Amino acid sequence: MLGILVAFLIGLLLAAAALAPRGWLSWIAAAGLALPVGAGATALPFFALTWAGTNSLPAVLAADAAVFAAAVACFIRRRGGGDAREQGSTHPLLAVLAFGALALALSAAAARTNQIPLGSWEAFTEVNLRARYLAGEGAQWRNAVSPDLIRSEPSEPLLMPAAVARLWRYSDGLDPDVPKLFGFLLLLSAPVLLFGSIARTAGANAGLLGLIALAASGPYLVEGAAQGTAAPLSLMAAGAIACGFAGKLGLGGLLAGCAAFTQDEGIVFAAAWLAAFPARSSIAAAAPGLAATAAFKALLAPARVTAAAPELPDIVGLGYAAAVVAILAFGAGLAAEPHPSWPRAAAAMGATGIAAAFLSNVPAALFTVWPALLLLALLRLNPFPAESQSAPADKEDHREAALPAGRGRGRRK
């Protein structure tokens, strides 16, 4: 699909501009970030065009061309990368196990996708149905935020419906295979992002361990095959966290802003991420997504009807919020500790998972943040210390930049 390819290329250029890759592991990480970044960078202008009533194909192509030109400019101006010393050696048996498990998991996810070609009920009502309205002519798009959608959730943000509607504009139709392919490619981006982000910092073997753990997460794969918003939110959260702890705050801020416009829980994540990485570059990059979310909530979204007792989605949101805050606090603590101990880190991870599952009353919140948990655990626990000595050089630059004035590079004479 041309629309997916354009979004992927835009995202790849922006990710490569931030990571400035010089080794194959960093290019893998950039490829894993490409589709979520590109989908967000193109869905936001499409939403603005739709609101303005000018989402015709020529207008969409012009907006995508402008975003593509900006991405090319960022890529040309990129700074030299710091991953020339990255460690790419792998244990052969571990690689066979990891890719074998991943192949089986993705095959099962593909079979699940074919079983529900229109997606789960959530995907059909909250994403695909609203995307049909956004791709319509004239003022038809306002049906996507109509309070009459009683079986949908019209107050939920519109990034994923806008992304699907944009793809339908490219295809000049409402082909149901478009959101199915888009959702599966987003699911496929998760292991690519996980392996590349972990491997470029902690070594390829640590990245393979992440693949095995993700492949064993059946409920996450089922959710990813459902074409809903939980898996894309999870992917954006994991990408933002990976970029944050790698010092790529601009790209991480863009993903955090897009997460806010993906789900209501993403608003909580964006606030927590910006609190953890408060820099001008991260705030500026998150501004488009946050502005779209604020405008949508203030001017378009119908009032949410609340019952006397807390509803299950609200409880799930509470569990997700608790999990996000715990993950960021846990990751910040590991980042400040050069050699964290396995028992203490395992206890922190266990407490995070238990809190998320308990507060949500269902494991959905934990599965949503599961890739982020895996990423932080293997990124910061260094299960292969010999490989971590070849971590990217930009980590030291990021740590020194975070020191108060007078304590950075200038302290050595």
Coordinates of C-alpha atoms in Angstrom, one line a residue:
M1 CA 0.0 0.0 0.0
L2 CA 1.4 3.4 -1.0
G3 CA 0.1 5.2 2.0
I4 CA 1.7 2.7 4.4
L5 CA 5.0 2.9 2.4
V6 CA 5.0 6.8 2.6
A7 CA 4.4 6.7 6.3
F8 CA 7.1 4.1 6.8
L9 CA 9.7 6.2 4.8
I10 CA 8.8 9.3 6.7
G11 CA 9.2 7.5 10.0
L12 CA 12.4 5.9 9.0
L13 CA 13.9 9.2 8.0
L14 CA 12.9 10.8 11.3
A15 CA 14.1 7.8 13.3
A16 CA 17.4 7.7 11.4
A17 CA 17.8 11.5 11.9
A18 CA 17.5 11.0 15.7
L19 CA 19.6 7.8 16.0
A20 CA 22.1 8.7 13.3
P21 CA 22.8 5.0 12.8
R22 CA 26.2 3.7 11.7
G23 CA 25.7 0.0 12.5
W24 CA 23.1 -2.5 11.6
L25 CA 21.6 -2.8 15.1
S26 CA 20.7 0.9 15.1
W27 CA 19.1 0.6 11.6
I28 CA 16.9 -2.2 13.0
A29 CA 15.9 0.0 15.9
A30 CA 15.1 2.8 13.4
A31 CA 13.0 0.4 11.3
G32 CA 11.1 -0.6 14.4
L33 CA 10.3 3.0 15.1
A34 CA 9.5 3.9 11.5
L35 CA 5.9 2.9 11.2
P36 CA 4.6 4.3 14.6
V37 CA 6.5 7.5 14.0
G38 CA 5.4 7.9 10.4
A39 CA 1.8 7.0 11.2
G40 CA 1.7 9.7 13.9
A41 CA 3.5 12.3 11.8
T42 CA 1.0 11.8 8.9
A43 CA -2.2 11.2 10.9
L44 CA -1.9 14.5 12.7
P45 CA -1.9 16.7 9.5
F46 CA -4.7 14.5 8.1
F47 CA -6.8 15.2 11.2
A48 CA -6.2 18.9 10.8
L49 CA -7.2 18.7 7.1
T50 CA -10.4 16.8 8.0
W51 CA -11.4 19.3 10.6
A52 CA -10.8 22.0 8.1
G53 CA -13.0 20.1 5.5
T54 CA -10.2 19.7 3.0
N55 CA -9.1 16.1 3.3
S56 CA -9.3 15.4 -0.5
L57 CA -6.6 13.2 -1.9
P58 CA -4.6 16.1 -3.5
A59 CA -4.6 17.9 -0.1
V60 CA -3.5 14.7 1.7
L61 CA -0.7 14.2 -0.8
A62 CA 0.4 17.8 -0.4
A63 CA 0.5 17.4 3.4
D64 CA 2.4 14.2 3.2
A65 CA 4.9 15.8 0.8
A66 CA 5.5 18.6 3.2
V67 CA 6.0 16.1 6.1
F68 CA 8.3 14.0 3.9
A69 CA 10.4 17.1 2.9
A70 CA 10.7 18.0 6.6
A71 CA 11.8 14.5 7.4
V72 CA 14.4 14.6 4.6
A73 CA 15.7 17.9 6.0
C74 CA 16.1 16.4 9.5
F75 CA 17.9 13.4 8.0
I76 CA 20.3 15.6 6.1
R77 CA 21.1 17.7 9.1
R78 CA 21.5 14.7 11.5
R79 CA 24.6 14.6 13.7
G80 CA 27.2 11.9 13.7
G81 CA 26.0 8.8 15.5
G82 CA 27.6 7.1 18.5
D83 CA 27.0 3.5 17.8
A84 CA 30.1 2.6 15.8
R85 CA 31.2 0.3 18.6
E86 CA 27.9 -1.5 18.9
Q87 CA 28.1 -5.2 19.6
G88 CA 26.4 -7.4 17.1
S89 CA 27.6 -10.9 17.9
T90 CA 24.9 -13.4 18.8
H91 CA 24.8 -16.9 20.4
P92 CA 23.7 -19.2 17.5
L93 CA 21.4 -21.4 19.7
L94 CA 19.8 -18.3 21.3
A95 CA 19.2 -16.8 17.8
V96 CA 17.6 -19.9 16.6
L97 CA 15.3 -20.1 19.6
A98 CA 14.4 -16.4 19.4
F99 CA 13.5 -16.3 15.8
G100 CA 11.8 -19.7 15.9
A101 CA 9.6 -18.5 18.7
L102 CA 8.9 -15.2 17.0
A103 CA 8.0 -17.0 13.7
L104 CA 5.5 -19.2 15.6
A105 CA 4.0 -16.3 17.5
L106 CA 3.6 -14.1 14.4
S107 CA 2.1 -17.0 12.5
A108 CA -0.5 -17.4 15.3
A109 CA -1.1 -13.7 15.2
A110 CA -1.6 -13.7 11.4
A111 CA -4.1 -16.6 11.8
R112 CA -6.0 -14.6 14.4
T113 CA -6.0 -11.6 12.1
N114 CA -7.6 -13.7 9.3
Q115 CA -10.2 -15.0 11.8
I116 CA -11.4 -11.5 12.5
P117 CA -10.8 -9.6 9.3
L118 CA -12.8 -6.6 10.6
G119 CA -10.9 -6.6 13.9
S120 CA -12.3 -7.0 17.4
W121 CA -15.4 -5.3 18.5
E122 CA -13.3 -2.5 19.9
A123 CA -11.4 -2.1 16.7
F124 CA -14.5 -2.1 14.6
T125 CA -16.4 0.5 16.6
E126 CA -13.6 2.7 17.9
V127 CA -11.2 2.6 14.9
N128 CA -12.6 1.3 11.6
L129 CA -16.1 2.7 12.0
R130 CA -14.9 6.1 12.9
A131 CA -12.3 6.0 10.2
R132 CA -15.0 5.4 7.6
Y133 CA -16.6 8.7 8.7
L134 CA -13.3 10.6 8.7
A135 CA -12.7 9.4 5.2
G136 CA -16.1 10.6 4.0
E137 CA -17.0 13.7 2.1
G138 CA -18.0 17.0 3.5
A139 CA -19.2 17.2 7.1
Q140 CA -19.7 13.4 7.3
W141 CA -16.5 13.2 9.4
R142 CA -18.4 14.7 12.4
N143 CA -20.2 11.4 12.8
A144 CA -16.9 10.1 14.2
V145 CA -17.4 12.2 17.3
S146 CA -21.2 12.0 17.5
P147 CA -22.7 11.2 20.9
D148 CA -25.1 8.9 19.0
L149 CA -22.3 6.4 18.6
I150 CA -23.6 4.7 21.8
R151 CA -21.8 1.4 21.1
S152 CA -18.5 3.2 20.3
E153 CA -16.4 5.5 22.3
P154 CA -16.6 8.9 20.5
S155 CA -14.7 10.7 23.3
E156 CA -11.5 8.6 22.6
P157 CA -8.8 10.4 20.6
L158 CA -8.6 10.0 16.9
L159 CA -5.1 9.2 15.9
M160 CA -5.7 5.6 14.8
P161 CA -9.0 6.3 13.0
A162 CA -7.2 9.2 11.3
A163 CA -4.3 7.0 10.3
V164 CA -6.7 4.4 8.8
A165 CA -8.8 7.0 7.1
R166 CA -5.7 8.5 5.5
L167 CA -4.8 5.1 4.0
W168 CA -8.3 4.8 2.6
R169 CA -7.9 8.1 0.9
Y170 CA -4.8 6.8 -0.8
S171 CA -6.7 3.6 -2.0
D172 CA -9.8 5.7 -2.9
G173 CA -12.1 3.1 -1.2
L174 CA -12.9 1.4 2.0
D175 CA -11.0 -1.8 1.6
P176 CA -11.2 -3.8 4.9
D177 CA -7.8 -5.3 4.1
V178 CA -6.2 -1.9 4.6
P179 CA -6.7 -1.6 8.4
K180 CA -5.9 -5.4 8.7
L181 CA -2.5 -5.0 7.0
F182 CA -1.8 -1.8 8.8
G183 CA -2.5 -3.3 12.2
F184 CA -0.4 -6.4 11.5
L185 CA 2.5 -4.3 10.4
L186 CA 2.3 -2.3 13.6
L187 CA 2.3 -5.5 15.5
L188 CA 5.4 -6.6 13.5
S189 CA 7.1 -3.4 14.5
A190 CA 7.1 -4.3 18.2
P191 CA 9.7 -7.1 18.0
V192 CA 11.8 -5.1 15.6
L193 CA 11.8 -2.1 17.9
L194 CA 12.4 -4.3 21.0
F195 CA 15.3 -6.2 19.5
G196 CA 17.0 -3.1 17.9
S197 CA 16.6 -0.8 20.9
I198 CA 17.9 -3.4 23.4
A199 CA 20.7 -4.8 21.1
R200 CA 22.2 -1.4 20.2
T201 CA 22.8 -0.7 23.9
A202 CA 23.0 -4.0 25.8
G203 CA 24.1 -6.3 23.0
A204 CA 22.4 -8.6 20.5
N205 CA 22.0 -11.5 22.9
A206 CA 20.0 -9.3 25.3
G207 CA 17.8 -8.3 22.3
L208 CA 17.2 -11.9 21.5
L209 CA 16.1 -12.6 25.1
G210 CA 13.6 -9.7 24.6
L211 CA 12.2 -11.4 21.4
I212 CA 11.7 -14.7 23.3
A213 CA 9.9 -13.0 26.1
L214 CA 7.7 -11.1 23.7
A215 CA 7.0 -14.2 21.6
A216 CA 5.8 -15.9 24.8
S217 CA 3.3 -13.2 25.5
G218 CA 0.2 -14.7 23.9
P219 CA -2.4 -12.2 25.2
Y220 CA -0.3 -9.3 23.9
L221 CA -0.1 -10.9 20.4
V222 CA -3.8 -11.6 20.4
E223 CA -4.4 -7.9 21.3
G224 CA -2.1 -6.8 18.6
A225 CA -3.9 -8.9 16.0
A226 CA -7.3 -7.3 17.0
Q227 CA -6.5 -4.0 15.1
G228 CA -7.5 -2.0 18.2
T229 CA -5.7 1.0 19.8
A230 CA -4.0 -0.9 22.7
A231 CA -1.2 -2.4 20.7
P232 CA -0.3 0.9 18.9
L233 CA -0.3 2.7 22.2
S234 CA 2.0 0.0 23.6
L235 CA 4.3 0.4 20.6
M236 CA 4.5 4.2 21.0
A237 CA 5.0 3.9 24.7
A238 CA 7.9 1.5 24.3
G239 CA 9.4 3.6 21.5
A240 CA 9.2 6.8 23.6
I241 CA 10.8 5.1 26.6
A242 CA 13.6 3.7 24.4
C243 CA 14.2 7.1 22.9
G244 CA 14.1 8.8 26.3
F245 CA 16.7 6.6 27.9
A246 CA 18.9 6.8 24.8
G247 CA 18.9 10.6 25.0
K248 CA 16.8 11.0 21.8
L249 CA 14.2 13.3 23.4
G250 CA 12.9 14.9 20.3
L251 CA 11.8 11.6 18.8
G252 CA 10.6 10.4 22.1
G253 CA 8.5 13.5 22.6
L254 CA 6.9 13.0 19.2
L255 CA 5.9 9.5 20.1
A256 CA 4.6 10.6 23.6
G257 CA 2.5 13.3 21.9
C258 CA 1.1 10.7 19.4
A259 CA 0.4 8.3 22.3
A260 CA -1.8 11.0 23.9
F261 CA -3.8 11.3 20.7
T262 CA -4.2 7.5 20.5
Q263 CA -6.0 6.6 23.7
D264 CA -7.1 8.4 26.9
E265 CA -4.5 6.3 28.8
G266 CA -1.9 7.7 26.4
I267 CA -2.6 11.2 27.9
V268 CA -1.4 9.8 31.3
F269 CA 1.6 8.2 29.6
A270 CA 2.5 11.5 27.8
A271 CA 2.3 13.4 31.1
A272 CA 4.5 10.9 32.9
W273 CA 7.0 10.7 30.1
L274 CA 7.4 14.5 29.9
A275 CA 7.7 14.7 33.7
A276 CA 10.5 12.1 33.4
F277 CA 12.3 13.8 30.5
P278 CA 11.5 17.6 30.9
A279 CA 13.5 19.2 28.1
R280 CA 12.6 21.8 25.5
S281 CA 13.2 19.4 22.6
S282 CA 10.8 16.8 24.1
I283 CA 8.1 19.3 24.9
A284 CA 8.4 20.9 21.5
A285 CA 8.2 17.6 19.7
A286 CA 5.2 16.5 21.8
A287 CA 3.4 19.7 21.2
P288 CA 1.5 18.8 17.9
G289 CA 0.1 15.6 19.5
L290 CA -0.8 17.3 22.7
A291 CA -2.3 20.2 20.9
A292 CA -4.5 17.9 18.7
T293 CA -5.5 16.0 21.9
A294 CA -6.4 19.2 23.7
A295 CA -8.4 20.6 20.8
F296 CA -10.2 17.4 20.3
K297 CA -11.2 17.1 24.0
A298 CA -12.2 20.7 24.3
L299 CA -14.0 21.3 21.0
L300 CA -15.1 18.0 19.5
A301 CA -15.3 15.1 22.0
P302 CA -18.8 14.6 23.4
A303 CA -19.1 14.4 27.2
R304 CA -18.5 11.0 28.6
V305 CA -21.5 9.5 30.4
T306 CA -20.3 8.2 33.8
A307 CA -22.2 5.8 36.0
A308 CA -22.5 6.0 39.8
A309 CA -19.9 3.3 40.2
P310 CA -16.5 3.1 38.5
E311 CA -16.8 1.3 35.1
L312 CA -14.3 -1.3 34.1
P313 CA -12.6 0.9 31.5
D314 CA -12.0 3.5 34.2
I315 CA -10.4 0.8 36.4
V316 CA -8.3 -0.4 33.6
G317 CA -7.1 3.1 32.9
L318 CA -6.2 3.4 36.6
G319 CA -4.2 0.2 36.4
Y320 CA -2.5 1.4 33.2
A321 CA -1.6 4.8 34.8
A322 CA -0.1 3.1 37.9
A323 CA 1.9 0.8 35.6
V324 CA 3.2 3.7 33.5
V325 CA 4.3 5.7 36.5
A326 CA 5.9 2.6 38.1
I327 CA 7.8 1.7 34.9
L328 CA 9.2 5.2 34.4
A329 CA 10.2 5.4 38.1
F330 CA 11.8 2.0 37.9
G331 CA 13.6 2.9 34.7
A332 CA 14.8 6.2 36.1
G333 CA 16.2 4.4 39.1
L334 CA 18.0 1.8 36.9
A335 CA 19.4 4.6 34.8
A336 CA 20.9 6.3 37.8
E337 CA 22.4 3.0 39.1
P338 CA 25.5 1.8 37.1
H339 CA 25.2 -1.9 38.1
P340 CA 21.7 -2.8 39.4
S341 CA 21.3 -6.1 41.1
W342 CA 19.1 -8.8 39.6
P343 CA 17.1 -9.5 42.8
R344 CA 16.2 -5.9 43.5
A345 CA 15.4 -5.2 39.8
A346 CA 13.3 -8.4 39.6
A347 CA 11.4 -7.4 42.8
A348 CA 10.7 -4.0 41.3
M349 CA 9.4 -5.5 38.0
G350 CA 7.3 -8.0 39.9
A351 CA 5.8 -5.2 42.1
T352 CA 5.0 -3.2 38.9
G353 CA 3.2 -6.1 37.3
I354 CA 1.3 -7.1 40.3
A355 CA 0.1 -3.5 40.9
A356 CA -1.0 -3.1 37.3
A357 CA -2.9 -6.4 37.3
F358 CA -4.5 -5.8 40.7
L359 CA -5.6 -2.2 40.0
S360 CA -7.0 -3.0 36.6
N361 CA -8.8 -6.2 37.8
V362 CA -7.9 -7.7 34.4
P363 CA -4.4 -8.2 32.9
A364 CA -5.1 -5.8 30.0
A365 CA -3.1 -2.9 31.5
L366 CA -0.1 -5.1 32.1
F367 CA -0.2 -6.5 28.5
T368 CA -0.4 -3.0 27.1
V369 CA 2.8 -2.0 28.8
W370 CA 4.5 -5.3 28.5
P371 CA 6.9 -4.4 25.7
A372 CA 8.0 -1.3 27.7
L373 CA 8.7 -3.6 30.7
L374 CA 10.8 -5.9 28.6
L375 CA 12.7 -3.1 27.0
L376 CA 13.6 -1.4 30.3
A377 CA 14.5 -4.7 32.0
L378 CA 16.9 -5.9 29.4
L379 CA 18.2 -2.4 28.5
R380 CA 19.2 -1.5 32.1
L381 CA 19.9 -4.9 33.8
N382 CA 22.7 -5.8 31.4
P383 CA 22.4 -9.6 31.4
F384 CA 25.5 -9.8 29.2
P385 CA 28.0 -7.3 30.8
A386 CA 30.7 -8.0 28.3
E387 CA 28.5 -6.8 25.5
S388 CA 27.3 -3.7 27.4
Q389 CA 30.9 -2.3 27.3
S390 CA 30.3 -1.6 23.6
A391 CA 27.2 0.5 24.2
P392 CA 26.6 3.5 22.0
A393 CA 28.9 6.5 22.7
D394 CA 26.0 8.9 22.8
K395 CA 24.9 7.5 26.2
E396 CA 27.8 9.3 27.9
D397 CA 27.1 12.5 26.1
H398 CA 23.5 12.3 27.3
R399 CA 24.5 11.6 30.9
E400 CA 27.0 14.5 30.9
A401 CA 24.4 16.8 29.3
A402 CA 22.0 16.0 32.2
L403 CA 24.6 17.1 34.8
P404 CA 24.4 20.6 36.4
A405 CA 26.6 23.3 35.0
G406 CA 30.2 22.9 36.0
R407 CA 30.0 19.1 36.4
G408 CA 30.1 18.1 32.7
R409 CA 32.9 17.8 30.3
G410 CA 34.6 20.9 31.7
R411 CA 35.5 19.4 35.0
R412 CA 38.5 17.5 33.6
K413 CA 41.6 19.6 32.9

